[in-house]
Coordinates of C-alpha atoms in Angstrom, one line a residue:
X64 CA 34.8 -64.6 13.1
X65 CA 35.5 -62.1 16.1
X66 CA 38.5 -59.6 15.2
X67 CA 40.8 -59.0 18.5
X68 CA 41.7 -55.3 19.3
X69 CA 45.5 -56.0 18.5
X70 CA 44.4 -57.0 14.8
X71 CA 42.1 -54.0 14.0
X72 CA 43.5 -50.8 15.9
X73 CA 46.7 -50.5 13.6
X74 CA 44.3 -50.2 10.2
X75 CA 42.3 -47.8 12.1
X76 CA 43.6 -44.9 10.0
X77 CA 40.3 -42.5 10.1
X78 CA 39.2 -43.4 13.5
X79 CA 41.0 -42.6 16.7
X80 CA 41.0 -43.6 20.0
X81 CA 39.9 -47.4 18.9
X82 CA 40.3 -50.4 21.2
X83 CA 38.5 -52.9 22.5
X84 CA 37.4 -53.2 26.2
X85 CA 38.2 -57.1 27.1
X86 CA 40.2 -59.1 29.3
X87 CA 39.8 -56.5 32.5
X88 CA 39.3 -58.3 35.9
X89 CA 36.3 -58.0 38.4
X90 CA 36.9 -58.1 41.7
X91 CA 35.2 -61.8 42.3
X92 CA 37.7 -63.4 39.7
X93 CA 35.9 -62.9 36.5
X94 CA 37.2 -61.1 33.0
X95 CA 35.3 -59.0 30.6
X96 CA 34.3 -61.7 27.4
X97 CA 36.7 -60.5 24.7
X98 CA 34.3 -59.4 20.8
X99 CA 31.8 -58.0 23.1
X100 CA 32.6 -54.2 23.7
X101 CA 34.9 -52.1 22.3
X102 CA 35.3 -47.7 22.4
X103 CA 37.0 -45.2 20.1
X104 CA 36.1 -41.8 18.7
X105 CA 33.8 -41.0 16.1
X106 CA 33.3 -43.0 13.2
X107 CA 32.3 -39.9 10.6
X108 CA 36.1 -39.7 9.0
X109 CA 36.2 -43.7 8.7
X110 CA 37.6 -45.3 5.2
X111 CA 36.5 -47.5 3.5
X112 CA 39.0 -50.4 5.0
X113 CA 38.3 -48.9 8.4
X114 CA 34.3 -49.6 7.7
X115 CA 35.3 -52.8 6.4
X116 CA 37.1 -53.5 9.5
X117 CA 34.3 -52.4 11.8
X118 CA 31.7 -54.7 10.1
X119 CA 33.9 -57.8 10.8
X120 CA 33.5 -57.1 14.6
X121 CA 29.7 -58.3 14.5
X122 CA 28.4 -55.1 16.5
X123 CA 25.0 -54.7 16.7
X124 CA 25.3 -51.3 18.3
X125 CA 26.9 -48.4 17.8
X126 CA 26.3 -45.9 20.9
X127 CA 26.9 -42.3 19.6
X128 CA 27.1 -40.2 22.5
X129 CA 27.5 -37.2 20.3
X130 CA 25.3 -33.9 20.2
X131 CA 23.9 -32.2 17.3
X132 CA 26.7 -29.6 17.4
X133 CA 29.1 -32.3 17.1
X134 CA 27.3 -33.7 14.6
X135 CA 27.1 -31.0 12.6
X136 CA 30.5 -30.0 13.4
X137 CA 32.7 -34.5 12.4
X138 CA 29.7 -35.2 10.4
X139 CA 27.4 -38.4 11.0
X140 CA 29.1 -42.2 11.2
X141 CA 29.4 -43.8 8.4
X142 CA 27.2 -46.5 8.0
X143 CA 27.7 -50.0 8.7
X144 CA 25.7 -52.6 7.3
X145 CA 23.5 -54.2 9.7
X146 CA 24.5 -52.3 12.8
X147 CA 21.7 -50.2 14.8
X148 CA 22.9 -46.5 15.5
X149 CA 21.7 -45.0 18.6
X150 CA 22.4 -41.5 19.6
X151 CA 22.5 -41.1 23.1
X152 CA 24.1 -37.0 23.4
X153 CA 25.3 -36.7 26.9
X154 CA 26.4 -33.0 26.7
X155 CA 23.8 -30.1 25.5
X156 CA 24.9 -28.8 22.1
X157 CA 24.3 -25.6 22.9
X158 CA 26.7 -25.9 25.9
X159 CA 30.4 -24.6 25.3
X160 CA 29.8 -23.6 21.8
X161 CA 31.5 -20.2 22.0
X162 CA 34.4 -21.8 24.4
X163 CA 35.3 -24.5 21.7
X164 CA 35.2 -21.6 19.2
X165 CA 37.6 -19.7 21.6
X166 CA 40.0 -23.0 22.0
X167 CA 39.6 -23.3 17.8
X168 CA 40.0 -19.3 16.7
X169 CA 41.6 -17.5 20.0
X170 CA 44.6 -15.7 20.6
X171 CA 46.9 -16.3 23.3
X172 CA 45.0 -13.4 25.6
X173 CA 42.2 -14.9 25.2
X174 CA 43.5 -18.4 26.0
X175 CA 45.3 -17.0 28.9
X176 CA 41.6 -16.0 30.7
X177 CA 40.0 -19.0 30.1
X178 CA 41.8 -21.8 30.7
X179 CA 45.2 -20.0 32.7
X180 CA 45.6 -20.9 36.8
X181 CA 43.6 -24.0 36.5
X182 CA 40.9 -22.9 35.0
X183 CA 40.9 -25.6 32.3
X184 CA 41.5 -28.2 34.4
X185 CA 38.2 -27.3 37.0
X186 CA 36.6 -26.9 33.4
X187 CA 36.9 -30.9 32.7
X188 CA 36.2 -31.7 36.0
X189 CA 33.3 -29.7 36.5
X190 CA 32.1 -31.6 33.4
X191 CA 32.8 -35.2 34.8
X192 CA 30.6 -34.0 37.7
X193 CA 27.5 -32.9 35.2
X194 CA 27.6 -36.0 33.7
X195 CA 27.4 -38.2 36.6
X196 CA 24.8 -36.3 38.4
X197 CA 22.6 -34.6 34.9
X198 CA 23.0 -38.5 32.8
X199 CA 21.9 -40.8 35.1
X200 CA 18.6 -41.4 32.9
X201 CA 21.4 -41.9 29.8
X202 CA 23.7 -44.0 31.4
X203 CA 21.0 -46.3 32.6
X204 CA 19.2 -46.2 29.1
X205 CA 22.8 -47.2 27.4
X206 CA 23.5 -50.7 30.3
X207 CA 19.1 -51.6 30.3
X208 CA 20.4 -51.9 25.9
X209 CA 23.5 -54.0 26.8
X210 CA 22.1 -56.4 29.5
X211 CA 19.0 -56.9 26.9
X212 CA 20.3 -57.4 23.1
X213 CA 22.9 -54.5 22.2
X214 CA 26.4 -56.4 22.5
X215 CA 28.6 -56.6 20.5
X216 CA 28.9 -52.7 21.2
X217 CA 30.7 -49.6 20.0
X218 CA 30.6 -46.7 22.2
X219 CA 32.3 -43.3 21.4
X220 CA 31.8 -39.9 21.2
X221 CA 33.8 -37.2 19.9
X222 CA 37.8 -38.2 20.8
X223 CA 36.3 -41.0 22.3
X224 CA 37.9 -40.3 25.6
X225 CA 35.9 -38.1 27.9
X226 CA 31.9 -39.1 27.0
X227 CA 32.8 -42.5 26.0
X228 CA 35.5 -43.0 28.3
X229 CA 32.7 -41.9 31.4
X230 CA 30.2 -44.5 30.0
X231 CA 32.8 -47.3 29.5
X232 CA 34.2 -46.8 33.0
X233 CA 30.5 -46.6 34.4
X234 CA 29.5 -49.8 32.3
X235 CA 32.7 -51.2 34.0
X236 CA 31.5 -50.6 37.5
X237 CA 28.6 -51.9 36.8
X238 CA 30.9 -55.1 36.0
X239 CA 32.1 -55.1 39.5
X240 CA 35.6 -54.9 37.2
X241 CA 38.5 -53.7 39.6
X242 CA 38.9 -49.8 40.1
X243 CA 42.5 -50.1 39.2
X244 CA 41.8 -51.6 35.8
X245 CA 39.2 -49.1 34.6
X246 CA 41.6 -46.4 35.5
X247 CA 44.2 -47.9 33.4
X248 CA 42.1 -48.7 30.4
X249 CA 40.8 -44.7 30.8
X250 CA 44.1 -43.3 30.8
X251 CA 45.1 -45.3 27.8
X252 CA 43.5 -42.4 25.9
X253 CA 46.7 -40.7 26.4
X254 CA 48.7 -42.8 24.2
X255 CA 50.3 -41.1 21.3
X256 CA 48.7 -43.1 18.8
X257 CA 44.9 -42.9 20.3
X258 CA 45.3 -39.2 21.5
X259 CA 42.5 -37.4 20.0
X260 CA 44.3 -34.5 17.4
X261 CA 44.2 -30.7 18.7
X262 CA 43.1 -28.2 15.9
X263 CA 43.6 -24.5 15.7
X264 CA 42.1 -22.5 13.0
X265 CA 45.5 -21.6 11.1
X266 CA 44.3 -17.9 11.5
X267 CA 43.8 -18.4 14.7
X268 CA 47.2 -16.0 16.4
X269 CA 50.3 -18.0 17.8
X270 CA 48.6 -20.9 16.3
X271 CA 49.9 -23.8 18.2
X272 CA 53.3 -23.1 20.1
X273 CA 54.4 -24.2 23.1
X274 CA 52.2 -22.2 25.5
X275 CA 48.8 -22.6 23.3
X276 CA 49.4 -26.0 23.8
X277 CA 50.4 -26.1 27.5
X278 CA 46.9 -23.9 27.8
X279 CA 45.0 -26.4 26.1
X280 CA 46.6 -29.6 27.2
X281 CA 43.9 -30.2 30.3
X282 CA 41.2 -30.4 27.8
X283 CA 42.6 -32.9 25.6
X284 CA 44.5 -35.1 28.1
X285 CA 42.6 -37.4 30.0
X286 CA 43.4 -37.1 34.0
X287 CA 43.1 -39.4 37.4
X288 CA 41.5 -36.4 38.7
X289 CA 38.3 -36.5 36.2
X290 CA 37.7 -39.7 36.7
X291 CA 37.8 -39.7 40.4
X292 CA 35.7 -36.7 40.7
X293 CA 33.3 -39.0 38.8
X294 CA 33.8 -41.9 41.1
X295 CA 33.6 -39.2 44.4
X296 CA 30.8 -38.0 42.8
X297 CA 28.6 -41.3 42.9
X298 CA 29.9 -41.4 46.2
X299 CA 28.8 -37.8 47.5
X300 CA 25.4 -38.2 45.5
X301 CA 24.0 -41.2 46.0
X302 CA 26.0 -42.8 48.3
X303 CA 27.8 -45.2 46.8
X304 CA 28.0 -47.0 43.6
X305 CA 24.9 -49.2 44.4
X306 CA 22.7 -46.2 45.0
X307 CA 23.8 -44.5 41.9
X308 CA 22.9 -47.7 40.0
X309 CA 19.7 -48.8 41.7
X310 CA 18.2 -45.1 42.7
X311 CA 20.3 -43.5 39.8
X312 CA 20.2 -45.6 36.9
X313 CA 17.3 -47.1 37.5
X314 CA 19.0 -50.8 37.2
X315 CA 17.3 -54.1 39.4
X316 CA 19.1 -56.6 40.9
X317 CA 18.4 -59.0 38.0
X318 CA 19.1 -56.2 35.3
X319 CA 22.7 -56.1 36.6
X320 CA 22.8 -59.8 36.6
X321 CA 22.0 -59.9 33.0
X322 CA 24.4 -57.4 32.3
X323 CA 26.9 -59.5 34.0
X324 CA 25.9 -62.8 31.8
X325 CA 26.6 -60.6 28.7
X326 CA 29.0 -59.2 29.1
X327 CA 31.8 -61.3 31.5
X328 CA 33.3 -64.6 30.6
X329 CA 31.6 -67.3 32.8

């Protein structure tokens, strides 16, 4: 039996960011097909009941968009029985290691040149950009899986927000699903109870008050402005979003229309 997102996400107690992606309409009239796709964050601190839970959904993928560093960092998923685990990394682990350690471990000077006057902000989108114009060989690897025998699907990556929340808005497009309604479903990140939890080393100096947290706030929120700059960047790089899907991805005609059988109600 297929588990709806309203009766799993309060039990989620070791996974954040967990929902399921159904219901959203296209622009020709159809929905997304409820028990088919679902996001969250990693699944490496997951309970027991949260497994439990998980392995009721039916998924036959799990999409771990992960890198090693990350890996190394959360730990690997927990398993779930019968479920394929693909690792798909769309950031370089060797990218940002000494930042995050900074955002972890550094003092408020510190802080202040790195992410003060914007410079967080143009951080996260400069990273939205990356990934639509360095992934396209990913992104089309992850919706070839869906339209051919991948779904019931989990994506996530780390808060499940920024990687995941990329792929599930391009995997949305793909959908022909409204603009409006993958905005909203990315910005539900920003609820208090999916918001992915800051850390700071408690050594780390003025630990987390008021202005550590105003510094760090563009890197754990998730923004309009990312996403558009994703959106303006299909539109800037390949023209528009059936460029970036047929010269970007790599996706036919037919492809799409498989993807579409899957994956919307009929």
């Amino acid at each position: 039996m297929t588990v709806t997102s309203e009766t799993v996400e309060p039990l989620l107690t070791g996974v954040r960011n967990f929902r399921e992606v159904g219901g959203l309409p296209t622009v020709d009239g159809r929905r997304v097909r409820r028990g088919v796709l679902y996001r969250s964050g990693h699944l490496a601190h997951a309970t027991e009941e949260d497994a439990a839970f998980l392995s009721r959904l039916g998924l036959h993928t799990v999409f771990d968009f992960r890198n090693s560093a990350d890996q190394a960092l959360e730990g690997p998923d927990v398993e779930l029985p019968g479920v394929r685990n693909v690792n798909v990394p769309l950031s370089d682990p060797a990218h940002g290691a000494e930042f995050w350690t900074m955002v972890r471990e550094g003092d408020l000077t510190e802080l202040r040149a790195a992410l003060g006057d914007g410079l967080a902000e143009a951080r996260m989108i400069a990273t939205y950009r990356e990934m639509i114009t360095d992934r396209a060989a990913e992104h089309g690897r992850v919706l070839r899986a869906l339209a051919e025998d991948s779904v019931p699907a989990l994506m996530h990556c780390a808060a499940g927000k920024d990687r995941a929340g990329l792929s599930i808005a391009v995997t949305l497009l793909a959908l022909n699903v409204e603009r409006e309604a993958i905005e909203a479903d990315y910005l539900e990140s920003n609820a208090p109870h999916h918001r992915y939890r800051v850390y700071r080393s408690p050594e780390a100096a003025e630990g987390m008050s008021p202005e550590v947290m105003e510094l760090l706030a563009p890197l754990f929120d998730v923004r309009p402005a990312y996403l558009h700059t994703a959106f303006d960047t299909i539109d800037d790089h390949w023209g528009g979003v059936e460029g970036y899907f047929t010269r970007g991805l790599g996706l036919t005609p037919e492809l799409r229309e498989r993807l579409r059988d899957r994956l919307l109600e009929s």
